[in-house]
Short mmCIF file of C-alpha atoms and ligand atoms in Angstrom, two decimals:
data_model
loop_
_atom_site.label_atom_id
_atom_site.label_comp_id
_atom_site.label_asym_id
_atom_site.label_seq_id
_atom_site.Cartn_x
_atom_site.Cartn_y
_atom_site.Cartn_z
CA MET A 1 -8.40 -19.19 -11.29
CA SER A 2 -6.05 -17.54 -8.79
CA THR A 3 -7.72 -16.11 -5.59
CA LEU A 4 -7.12 -12.63 -6.38
CA LYS A 5 -8.65 -12.87 -9.83
CA ARG A 6 -11.79 -14.39 -8.29
CA ILE A 7 -12.03 -11.63 -5.74
CA LEU A 8 -10.84 -8.54 -7.51
CA VAL A 9 -11.07 -9.17 -11.23
CA GLN A 10 -13.84 -11.43 -12.45
CA LYS A 11 -16.56 -9.85 -10.34
CA ASP A 12 -20.35 -10.45 -10.95
CA ARG A 13 -20.70 -7.36 -12.62
CA THR A 14 -20.07 -6.19 -16.25
CA CYS A 15 -17.15 -3.93 -15.39
CA ARG A 16 -13.93 -5.14 -13.77
CA SER A 17 -12.72 -3.98 -10.27
CA VAL A 18 -11.61 -0.43 -9.40
CA TRP A 19 -10.28 1.01 -6.11
CA PHE A 20 -7.62 3.79 -5.50
CA MET A 21 -4.59 3.92 -3.24
CA ARG A 22 -5.14 6.38 -0.38
CA GLN A 23 -8.93 6.66 -1.21
CA ALA A 24 -9.60 6.92 2.46
CA GLY A 25 -7.81 10.19 3.45
CA ARG A 26 -6.34 13.63 2.86
CA TYR A 27 -8.48 14.66 -0.03
CA LEU A 28 -11.85 14.01 1.64
CA PRO A 29 -13.52 16.94 3.57
CA GLU A 30 -15.20 14.40 5.80
CA PHE A 31 -11.77 12.78 6.55
CA ARG A 32 -10.17 16.21 7.25
CA LYS A 33 -12.97 17.14 9.81
CA ILE A 34 -12.36 13.84 11.84
CA ARG A 35 -8.55 14.31 11.46
CA SER A 36 -8.94 18.05 12.83
CA GLN A 37 -10.49 16.55 15.84
CA ASN A 38 -7.82 13.90 16.35
CA GLN A 39 -4.35 15.47 16.42
CA ASP A 40 -2.48 12.22 17.26
CA PHE A 41 -2.38 10.15 13.88
CA ILE A 42 -1.28 6.89 15.41
CA LYS A 43 -4.04 7.24 17.87
CA LEU A 44 -6.69 7.75 15.34
CA CYS A 45 -5.56 4.70 13.58
CA LEU A 46 -6.04 2.72 16.64
CA ASN A 47 -9.57 4.06 17.27
CA SER A 48 -11.52 1.06 15.77
CA GLU A 49 -14.68 2.79 15.30
CA LEU A 50 -13.20 6.09 13.63
CA SER A 51 -10.91 3.90 11.37
CA SER A 52 -13.82 1.97 10.19
CA GLU A 53 -15.84 5.06 9.62
CA ILE A 54 -12.98 6.53 7.51
CA THR A 55 -12.51 3.36 5.61
CA LEU A 56 -16.16 3.32 4.52
CA GLN A 57 -16.25 7.04 3.57
CA PRO A 58 -15.03 6.70 0.12
CA ILE A 59 -17.18 3.62 -0.35
CA LYS A 60 -20.33 5.72 0.55
CA LYS A 61 -19.35 8.50 -1.76
CA PHE A 62 -18.28 6.61 -4.68
CA ASP A 63 -18.84 3.25 -6.58
CA LEU A 64 -15.60 1.58 -5.51
CA ASP A 65 -15.36 -2.34 -5.58
CA SER A 66 -13.02 -2.47 -2.55
CA ALA A 67 -12.33 -0.78 0.79
CA ILE A 68 -8.67 -0.24 2.02
CA ILE A 69 -8.57 -0.32 5.83
CA PHE A 70 -7.62 3.13 7.39
CA SER A 71 -4.26 2.61 9.10
CA ASP A 72 -0.69 3.20 8.04
CA ILE A 73 2.55 1.21 7.20
CA LEU A 74 4.16 2.72 10.24
CA ILE A 75 1.79 1.14 12.68
CA ALA A 76 4.00 -1.84 12.29
CA PRO A 77 7.30 0.13 13.64
CA TYR A 78 5.01 1.48 16.42
CA ALA A 79 3.90 -2.07 17.46
CA LEU A 80 7.60 -3.02 17.41
CA GLY A 81 8.46 -0.23 19.98
CA GLN A 82 9.19 2.86 18.20
CA GLU A 83 7.18 5.99 18.77
CA VAL A 84 5.94 7.30 15.66
CA LYS A 85 4.85 11.10 15.05
CA PHE A 86 3.28 12.68 12.05
CA ILE A 87 4.89 16.33 11.76
CA LYS A 88 2.26 18.68 9.93
CA ASP A 89 3.67 19.38 6.40
CA GLU A 90 6.83 17.24 6.90
CA GLY A 91 5.59 13.77 7.33
CA PRO A 92 6.43 10.96 9.75
CA GLU A 93 9.16 11.25 12.47
CA LEU A 94 10.19 7.87 14.57
CA ASP A 95 12.22 8.11 17.47
CA ASP A 96 15.72 6.44 17.56
CA PHE A 97 15.86 2.71 16.80
CA ILE A 98 17.09 0.59 19.48
CA LEU A 99 17.94 -2.97 18.53
CA GLU A 100 17.67 -4.49 21.67
CA LYS A 101 14.21 -3.19 22.35
CA PHE A 102 13.12 -4.13 18.80
CA LEU A 103 14.43 -7.73 19.34
CA ASP A 104 12.59 -7.97 22.54
CA ILE A 105 9.06 -7.56 21.50
CA ASN A 106 7.44 -10.68 20.99
CA GLU A 107 4.48 -11.91 18.81
CA ASN A 108 1.76 -11.53 21.58
CA GLU A 109 2.74 -8.07 22.49
CA PHE A 110 2.72 -7.02 18.65
CA SER A 111 -0.63 -8.53 18.07
CA GLU A 112 -2.01 -6.94 21.03
CA LYS A 113 -0.79 -3.60 20.27
CA LEU A 114 -2.41 -3.85 16.89
CA ASN A 115 -5.71 -5.41 17.97
CA PRO A 116 -7.56 -1.92 17.53
CA VAL A 117 -6.67 -2.39 13.68
CA TYR A 118 -8.05 -5.97 13.64
CA LYS A 119 -10.99 -4.79 15.48
CA ALA A 120 -11.40 -1.79 12.74
CA ILE A 121 -11.43 -4.47 10.19
CA GLU A 122 -14.05 -6.76 11.86
CA ILE A 123 -16.32 -3.88 12.17
CA THR A 124 -15.66 -2.55 8.62
CA ARG A 125 -16.30 -6.25 7.30
CA SER A 126 -19.78 -6.45 9.00
CA ASN A 127 -20.79 -3.13 7.43
CA LEU A 128 -19.40 -3.68 4.04
CA ASP A 129 -21.44 -4.96 1.10
CA LYS A 130 -20.43 -8.73 0.76
CA LYS A 131 -19.75 -8.24 -2.95
CA LYS A 132 -17.05 -5.63 -2.04
CA SER A 133 -13.57 -6.78 -0.98
CA LEU A 134 -11.69 -5.30 1.99
CA ILE A 135 -7.93 -4.86 1.54
CA GLY A 136 -5.52 -5.07 4.40
CA PHE A 137 -1.79 -3.78 3.86
CA ILE A 138 1.81 -3.62 5.14
CA GLY A 139 4.79 -1.65 4.35
CA ALA A 140 7.49 -3.91 2.67
CA PRO A 141 10.62 -4.41 5.09
CA TRP A 142 12.96 -2.02 3.08
CA THR A 143 10.34 0.78 3.23
CA LEU A 144 9.69 0.40 6.90
CA LEU A 145 13.65 0.41 7.52
CA VAL A 146 13.90 3.68 5.51
CA TYR A 147 11.54 5.12 8.32
CA MET A 148 12.70 3.07 11.36
CA LEU A 149 16.41 4.02 10.93
CA ASN A 150 15.53 7.55 9.53
CA ILE A 151 17.87 7.14 6.55
CA LYS A 152 16.28 9.17 3.96
CA LYS A 153 18.41 12.20 2.90
CA ASN A 154 15.76 13.62 0.59
CA LYS A 155 13.14 12.44 -1.80
CA THR A 156 15.84 10.65 -3.89
CA GLU A 157 18.82 9.73 -1.70
CA ILE A 158 19.57 7.28 1.12
CA ASP A 159 22.11 7.77 3.66
CA PHE A 160 23.97 4.59 3.34
CA ASP A 161 26.52 5.26 5.88
CA LYS A 162 23.90 5.60 8.31
CA LEU A 163 22.11 2.34 6.97
CA ASN A 164 25.27 0.45 7.34
CA LYS A 165 26.18 1.63 10.87
CA ASN A 166 22.69 0.74 12.27
CA ILE A 167 22.26 -2.51 10.44
CA ILE A 168 25.23 -4.47 11.42
CA ASN A 169 23.19 -7.52 11.94
CA LYS A 170 21.24 -6.99 8.52
CA ASN A 171 19.68 -10.54 8.46
CA GLN A 172 18.48 -10.58 11.98
CA ILE A 173 16.62 -7.21 11.56
CA LEU A 174 15.14 -8.39 8.19
CA SER A 175 13.94 -11.63 9.50
CA LYS A 176 12.27 -10.20 12.28
CA LEU A 177 10.49 -7.63 10.30
CA ILE A 178 9.58 -10.41 7.66
CA LYS A 179 8.18 -12.53 10.58
CA PHE A 180 6.13 -9.97 12.27
CA LEU A 181 4.74 -8.49 9.02
CA SER A 182 3.51 -12.00 8.03
CA LEU A 183 1.98 -12.10 11.35
CA HIS A 184 0.35 -8.59 10.72
CA ILE A 185 -1.14 -9.99 7.39
CA SER A 186 -2.41 -13.06 8.76
CA ASN A 187 -4.09 -11.11 11.65
CA GLN A 188 -5.61 -8.82 9.14
CA ILE A 189 -6.93 -11.74 7.11
CA ASP A 190 -8.28 -13.53 10.25
CA ALA A 191 -10.04 -10.36 11.13
CA GLY A 192 -11.85 -10.27 8.00
CA ALA A 193 -9.63 -8.64 5.23
CA ASP A 194 -9.90 -10.27 1.88
CA VAL A 195 -6.59 -9.30 0.17
CA VAL A 196 -3.26 -7.65 1.29
CA GLN A 197 -1.24 -5.07 -0.58
CA ILE A 198 2.51 -4.93 0.14
CA PHE A 199 3.75 -1.40 -0.22
CA ASP A 200 7.45 -1.02 -1.07
CA SER A 201 7.11 2.79 -1.65
CA TRP A 202 10.86 3.26 -1.49
CA SER A 203 12.35 0.24 -3.37
CA GLY A 204 13.35 2.59 -6.09
CA LEU A 205 16.25 4.06 -3.83
CA ILE A 206 17.69 0.71 -3.45
CA PRO A 207 21.20 0.55 -5.42
CA GLU A 208 21.68 -2.26 -8.00
CA ASN A 209 23.69 -4.46 -5.80
CA ASP A 210 21.48 -4.38 -2.83
CA ILE A 211 17.90 -4.85 -4.46
CA LYS A 212 17.97 -8.65 -4.05
CA ASP A 213 18.66 -8.39 -0.46
CA TYR A 214 16.25 -5.52 0.66
CA CYS A 215 13.65 -5.78 -1.99
CA TYR A 216 13.18 -9.07 -3.90
CA ILE A 217 14.16 -11.45 -1.01
CA PRO A 218 11.91 -9.83 1.69
CA ASN A 219 8.92 -9.41 -0.74
CA ALA A 220 9.35 -12.93 -2.01
CA LYS A 221 9.37 -14.46 1.62
CA ILE A 222 6.20 -12.42 2.41
CA VAL A 223 4.40 -13.52 -0.81
CA GLU A 224 5.48 -17.08 0.04
CA PHE A 225 3.96 -16.97 3.33
CA CYS A 226 0.68 -15.47 1.80
CA LYS A 227 0.72 -18.32 -0.85
CA GLU A 228 0.96 -20.90 1.90
CA LYS A 229 -1.90 -19.37 3.46
CA LYS A 230 -3.87 -18.76 0.45
CA ILE A 231 -3.97 -15.11 0.88
CA PRO A 232 -4.60 -12.94 -2.19
CA ASN A 233 -1.48 -10.36 -2.40
CA ILE A 234 -0.53 -7.72 -4.40
CA CYS A 235 2.93 -6.07 -4.52
CA PHE A 236 3.96 -2.44 -5.12
CA PRO A 237 7.62 -2.06 -5.84
CA ARG A 238 7.47 1.53 -6.60
CA GLY A 239 10.17 3.10 -8.61
CA ILE A 240 12.24 0.22 -9.67
CA LYS A 241 11.65 0.92 -13.34
CA GLU A 242 12.55 -2.06 -15.79
CA LYS A 243 13.21 -4.02 -12.70
CA TYR A 244 9.53 -4.87 -12.45
CA LYS A 245 10.27 -7.69 -14.70
CA GLU A 246 12.84 -9.35 -12.45
CA PHE A 247 10.88 -8.39 -9.44
CA ASN A 248 7.76 -10.12 -10.88
CA GLU A 249 9.63 -13.25 -11.83
CA MET A 250 11.39 -13.56 -8.46
CA VAL A 251 8.79 -12.48 -6.11
CA LYS A 252 5.87 -14.11 -8.21
CA PRO A 253 3.23 -12.15 -6.41
CA GLU A 254 -0.46 -12.58 -7.46
CA GLY A 255 -1.02 -8.97 -8.36
CA ILE A 256 1.53 -6.13 -9.10
CA ASN A 257 0.71 -2.63 -8.91
CA LEU A 258 2.25 -0.39 -11.53
CA ASP A 259 3.83 2.89 -10.77
CA TYR A 260 3.08 6.09 -13.24
CA THR A 261 6.44 5.60 -14.82
CA ILE A 262 5.83 2.17 -16.04
CA ASP A 263 4.46 2.22 -19.68
CA PRO A 264 1.38 0.14 -19.71
CA MET A 265 2.40 -1.52 -23.07
CA TRP A 266 5.70 -2.46 -21.61
CA ALA A 267 4.05 -4.01 -18.75
CA LYS A 268 1.61 -6.04 -20.81
CA ASN A 269 4.51 -7.53 -22.78
CA ASN A 270 7.13 -8.10 -19.89
CA LEU A 271 4.87 -8.85 -16.77
CA LYS A 272 3.65 -12.43 -17.20
CA ASN A 273 1.56 -14.63 -14.83
CA VAL A 274 0.58 -11.90 -12.69
CA VAL A 275 -2.64 -9.71 -12.20
CA LEU A 276 -1.82 -6.09 -13.23
CA GLN A 277 -3.22 -2.96 -11.10
CA GLY A 278 -2.96 0.63 -11.44
CA GLY A 279 -0.64 2.91 -13.18
CA LEU A 280 -2.38 6.15 -13.78
CA ASP A 281 -0.51 9.10 -12.57
CA PRO A 282 -2.41 10.63 -9.55
CA LYS A 283 -1.19 14.17 -10.69
CA LEU A 284 -3.64 13.65 -13.91
CA LEU A 285 -6.53 14.00 -11.46
CA LEU A 286 -5.32 17.71 -10.88
CA GLU A 287 -5.15 18.29 -14.66
CA SER A 288 -7.98 19.04 -17.10
CA GLU A 289 -10.88 16.49 -17.41
CA GLU A 290 -9.96 15.67 -21.00
CA LEU A 291 -6.12 15.05 -20.01
CA MET A 292 -7.39 12.81 -17.17
CA LEU A 293 -9.60 10.78 -19.23
CA LYS A 294 -7.16 10.54 -22.03
CA GLY A 295 -4.60 9.02 -19.46
CA ALA A 296 -7.20 6.69 -18.17
CA THR A 297 -8.07 5.59 -21.68
CA LYS A 298 -4.62 4.49 -22.30
CA TYR A 299 -4.65 1.95 -19.32
CA ILE A 300 -7.97 0.63 -19.99
CA LYS A 301 -7.51 -0.07 -23.56
CA THR A 302 -4.09 -1.44 -23.15
CA PHE A 303 -5.23 -3.93 -20.50
CA GLN A 304 -8.68 -4.59 -21.83
CA ASP A 305 -7.99 -8.21 -22.66
CA ILE A 306 -6.09 -9.33 -19.71
CA PRO A 307 -6.81 -9.24 -16.06
CA TYR A 308 -6.65 -5.67 -14.67
CA ILE A 309 -7.61 -3.67 -11.58
CA PHE A 310 -8.20 -0.16 -12.24
CA ASN A 311 -6.20 1.95 -9.81
CA LEU A 312 -3.38 4.59 -9.60
CA GLY A 313 0.36 4.77 -10.02
CA HIS A 314 0.64 6.00 -6.47
CA GLY A 315 -1.86 7.43 -3.87
CA LEU A 316 -4.53 10.19 -4.43
CA LEU A 317 -2.91 13.55 -3.84
CA PRO A 318 -4.25 15.66 -0.93
CA GLU A 319 -5.30 18.31 -3.41
CA THR A 320 -7.52 16.13 -5.42
CA ASP A 321 -11.06 17.26 -5.96
CA PRO A 322 -13.53 14.39 -4.95
CA ASP A 323 -15.65 15.26 -8.01
CA ARG A 324 -12.68 14.20 -10.00
CA VAL A 325 -12.45 10.94 -8.34
CA LYS A 326 -16.22 10.50 -8.94
CA LYS A 327 -15.84 11.38 -12.64
CA LEU A 328 -12.90 8.90 -13.25
CA ILE A 329 -14.94 6.05 -11.67
CA GLU A 330 -18.07 6.79 -13.78
CA PHE A 331 -15.74 6.94 -16.90
CA TYR A 332 -14.19 3.55 -16.25
CA ARG A 333 -17.57 1.88 -15.42
CA ASN A 334 -19.03 3.33 -18.56
CA TYR A 335 -16.17 2.58 -20.77
O1 CP3 B 1 -6.71 5.18 2.03
C1 CP3 B 1 -5.65 4.32 2.19
O2 CP3 B 1 -4.98 4.07 1.32
C2 CP3 B 1 -5.57 3.68 3.40
C3 CP3 B 1 -4.60 4.21 4.43
C4 CP3 B 1 -3.36 4.44 4.30
C5 CP3 B 1 -2.52 5.53 4.85
N1 CP3 B 1 -1.25 5.38 4.50
C6 CP3 B 1 -3.12 6.64 5.46
C7 CP3 B 1 -2.47 7.84 5.86
C8 CP3 B 1 -2.36 3.66 3.61
C9 CP3 B 1 -2.42 2.46 2.61
C10 CP3 B 1 -0.97 4.39 3.73
C11 CP3 B 1 0.12 3.82 3.13
C12 CP3 B 1 1.41 4.68 3.43
N2 CP3 B 1 1.87 5.43 4.46
C13 CP3 B 1 2.46 4.42 2.59
C14 CP3 B 1 2.57 3.58 1.41
C15 CP3 B 1 1.95 4.27 0.20
C16 CP3 B 1 2.73 5.39 -0.48
O3 CP3 B 1 2.03 6.38 -0.34
O4 CP3 B 1 3.75 5.31 -0.73
C17 CP3 B 1 3.85 5.06 3.21
C18 CP3 B 1 4.87 5.58 2.47
C19 CP3 B 1 3.23 5.83 4.37
C20 CP3 B 1 4.00 6.41 5.32
C21 CP3 B 1 3.17 7.88 5.66
N3 CP3 B 1 1.99 8.06 6.28
C22 CP3 B 1 3.57 9.02 5.31
C23 CP3 B 1 4.91 9.61 4.33
C24 CP3 B 1 2.62 10.08 5.58
C25 CP3 B 1 2.52 11.74 5.62
C26 CP3 B 1 2.32 12.20 4.27
C27 CP3 B 1 1.26 11.52 3.65
O5 CP3 B 1 1.41 10.91 2.65
O6 CP3 B 1 0.11 11.92 3.94
C28 CP3 B 1 1.57 9.31 6.43
C29 CP3 B 1 0.30 9.80 6.86
C30 CP3 B 1 -0.87 9.20 6.47
N4 CP3 B 1 -1.13 8.12 6.13
C31 CP3 B 1 -2.03 10.09 6.28
C32 CP3 B 1 -3.01 9.31 5.84
C33 CP3 B 1 -4.49 9.56 5.50
C34 CP3 B 1 -2.21 11.38 6.36
C35 CP3 B 1 -2.16 12.02 7.66
C36 CP3 B 1 -2.69 13.43 7.97
O7 CP3 B 1 -3.98 13.79 7.78
O8 CP3 B 1 -1.56 14.23 8.14
#
């Protein structure tokens, strides 16, 4: 049995496992309270005690099987020398990418800067029920590049002129990212994480001709690293539509998170030798309870006879009512 199945799917309980992307965050009043007292988001991610407290907030509140460490994918570019700011109502903003500075950072400096994250994992692991898993994570190289080079024109378009101008030495940049993200994964595991999720949130914006170079190969190299080290891994190539099949066959992750555009029956028929996770549209938690539960039923029924981790097709939205989250978990447990 794969390690991921052992940890997340075949638990010693009647139900199979459930956790939600972005379960530690914006929709929880207890998070917003801490956030209002901590204006600098990166600093908050690097406050080990508070990060651990935020990680455990949804665990205390709901009957979830896994905790995901409170941090951000952009903590890696920060540790690689870029300043990262979060502008209210706009999102992340990174200062200019300087190749020499990026290439200059060594592994010790990188790990040292991220030490508070590893400390947060240690604290969390020691306070988390042994039966529950702790999930570490990274952003995949392409998704990090989108932020590092500031090449997103809007929600659906990439500025390829800017990308090509900045990334003359594409392989050199990608190799460094793959190497340092692998290091960030193994540091998280050494600190006590049980599983890692690799978020490729913007893979859906890569043109057909580039998808192998920017998405499949970097994800495959990171998954290969995980497999060598026996680290349970879940990929999330959001938005690549029917290419989920090719991604799964080329990257061979242990688990794959479906986005909400993927039809569950299609996934069941086309994604083989992988544990499926997620899929439910987080917007359904803003709809009537009936619609939400109808949506959930579709995933639960379709995947009832194969390994499946109940989760969403993207992160919980800030406007989600925590009572809805509770209801959804109860429904899954009692199904
Ligand atoms: O609960 C969890 O899932 C753990 C923590 C976590 C955060 N971000 C905390 C966070 C995780 C796993 C992430 C991943 C992340 N961060 C992704 C991949 C998943 C996805 O949603 O596609 C991406 C693309 C980012 C980058 C990022 N971080 C953006 C675009 C933003 C601003 C808008 C937003 O989504 O909130 C962030 C900030 C961020 N990361 C917040 C939280 C709780 C909100 C901070 C605030 O209060 O302003």
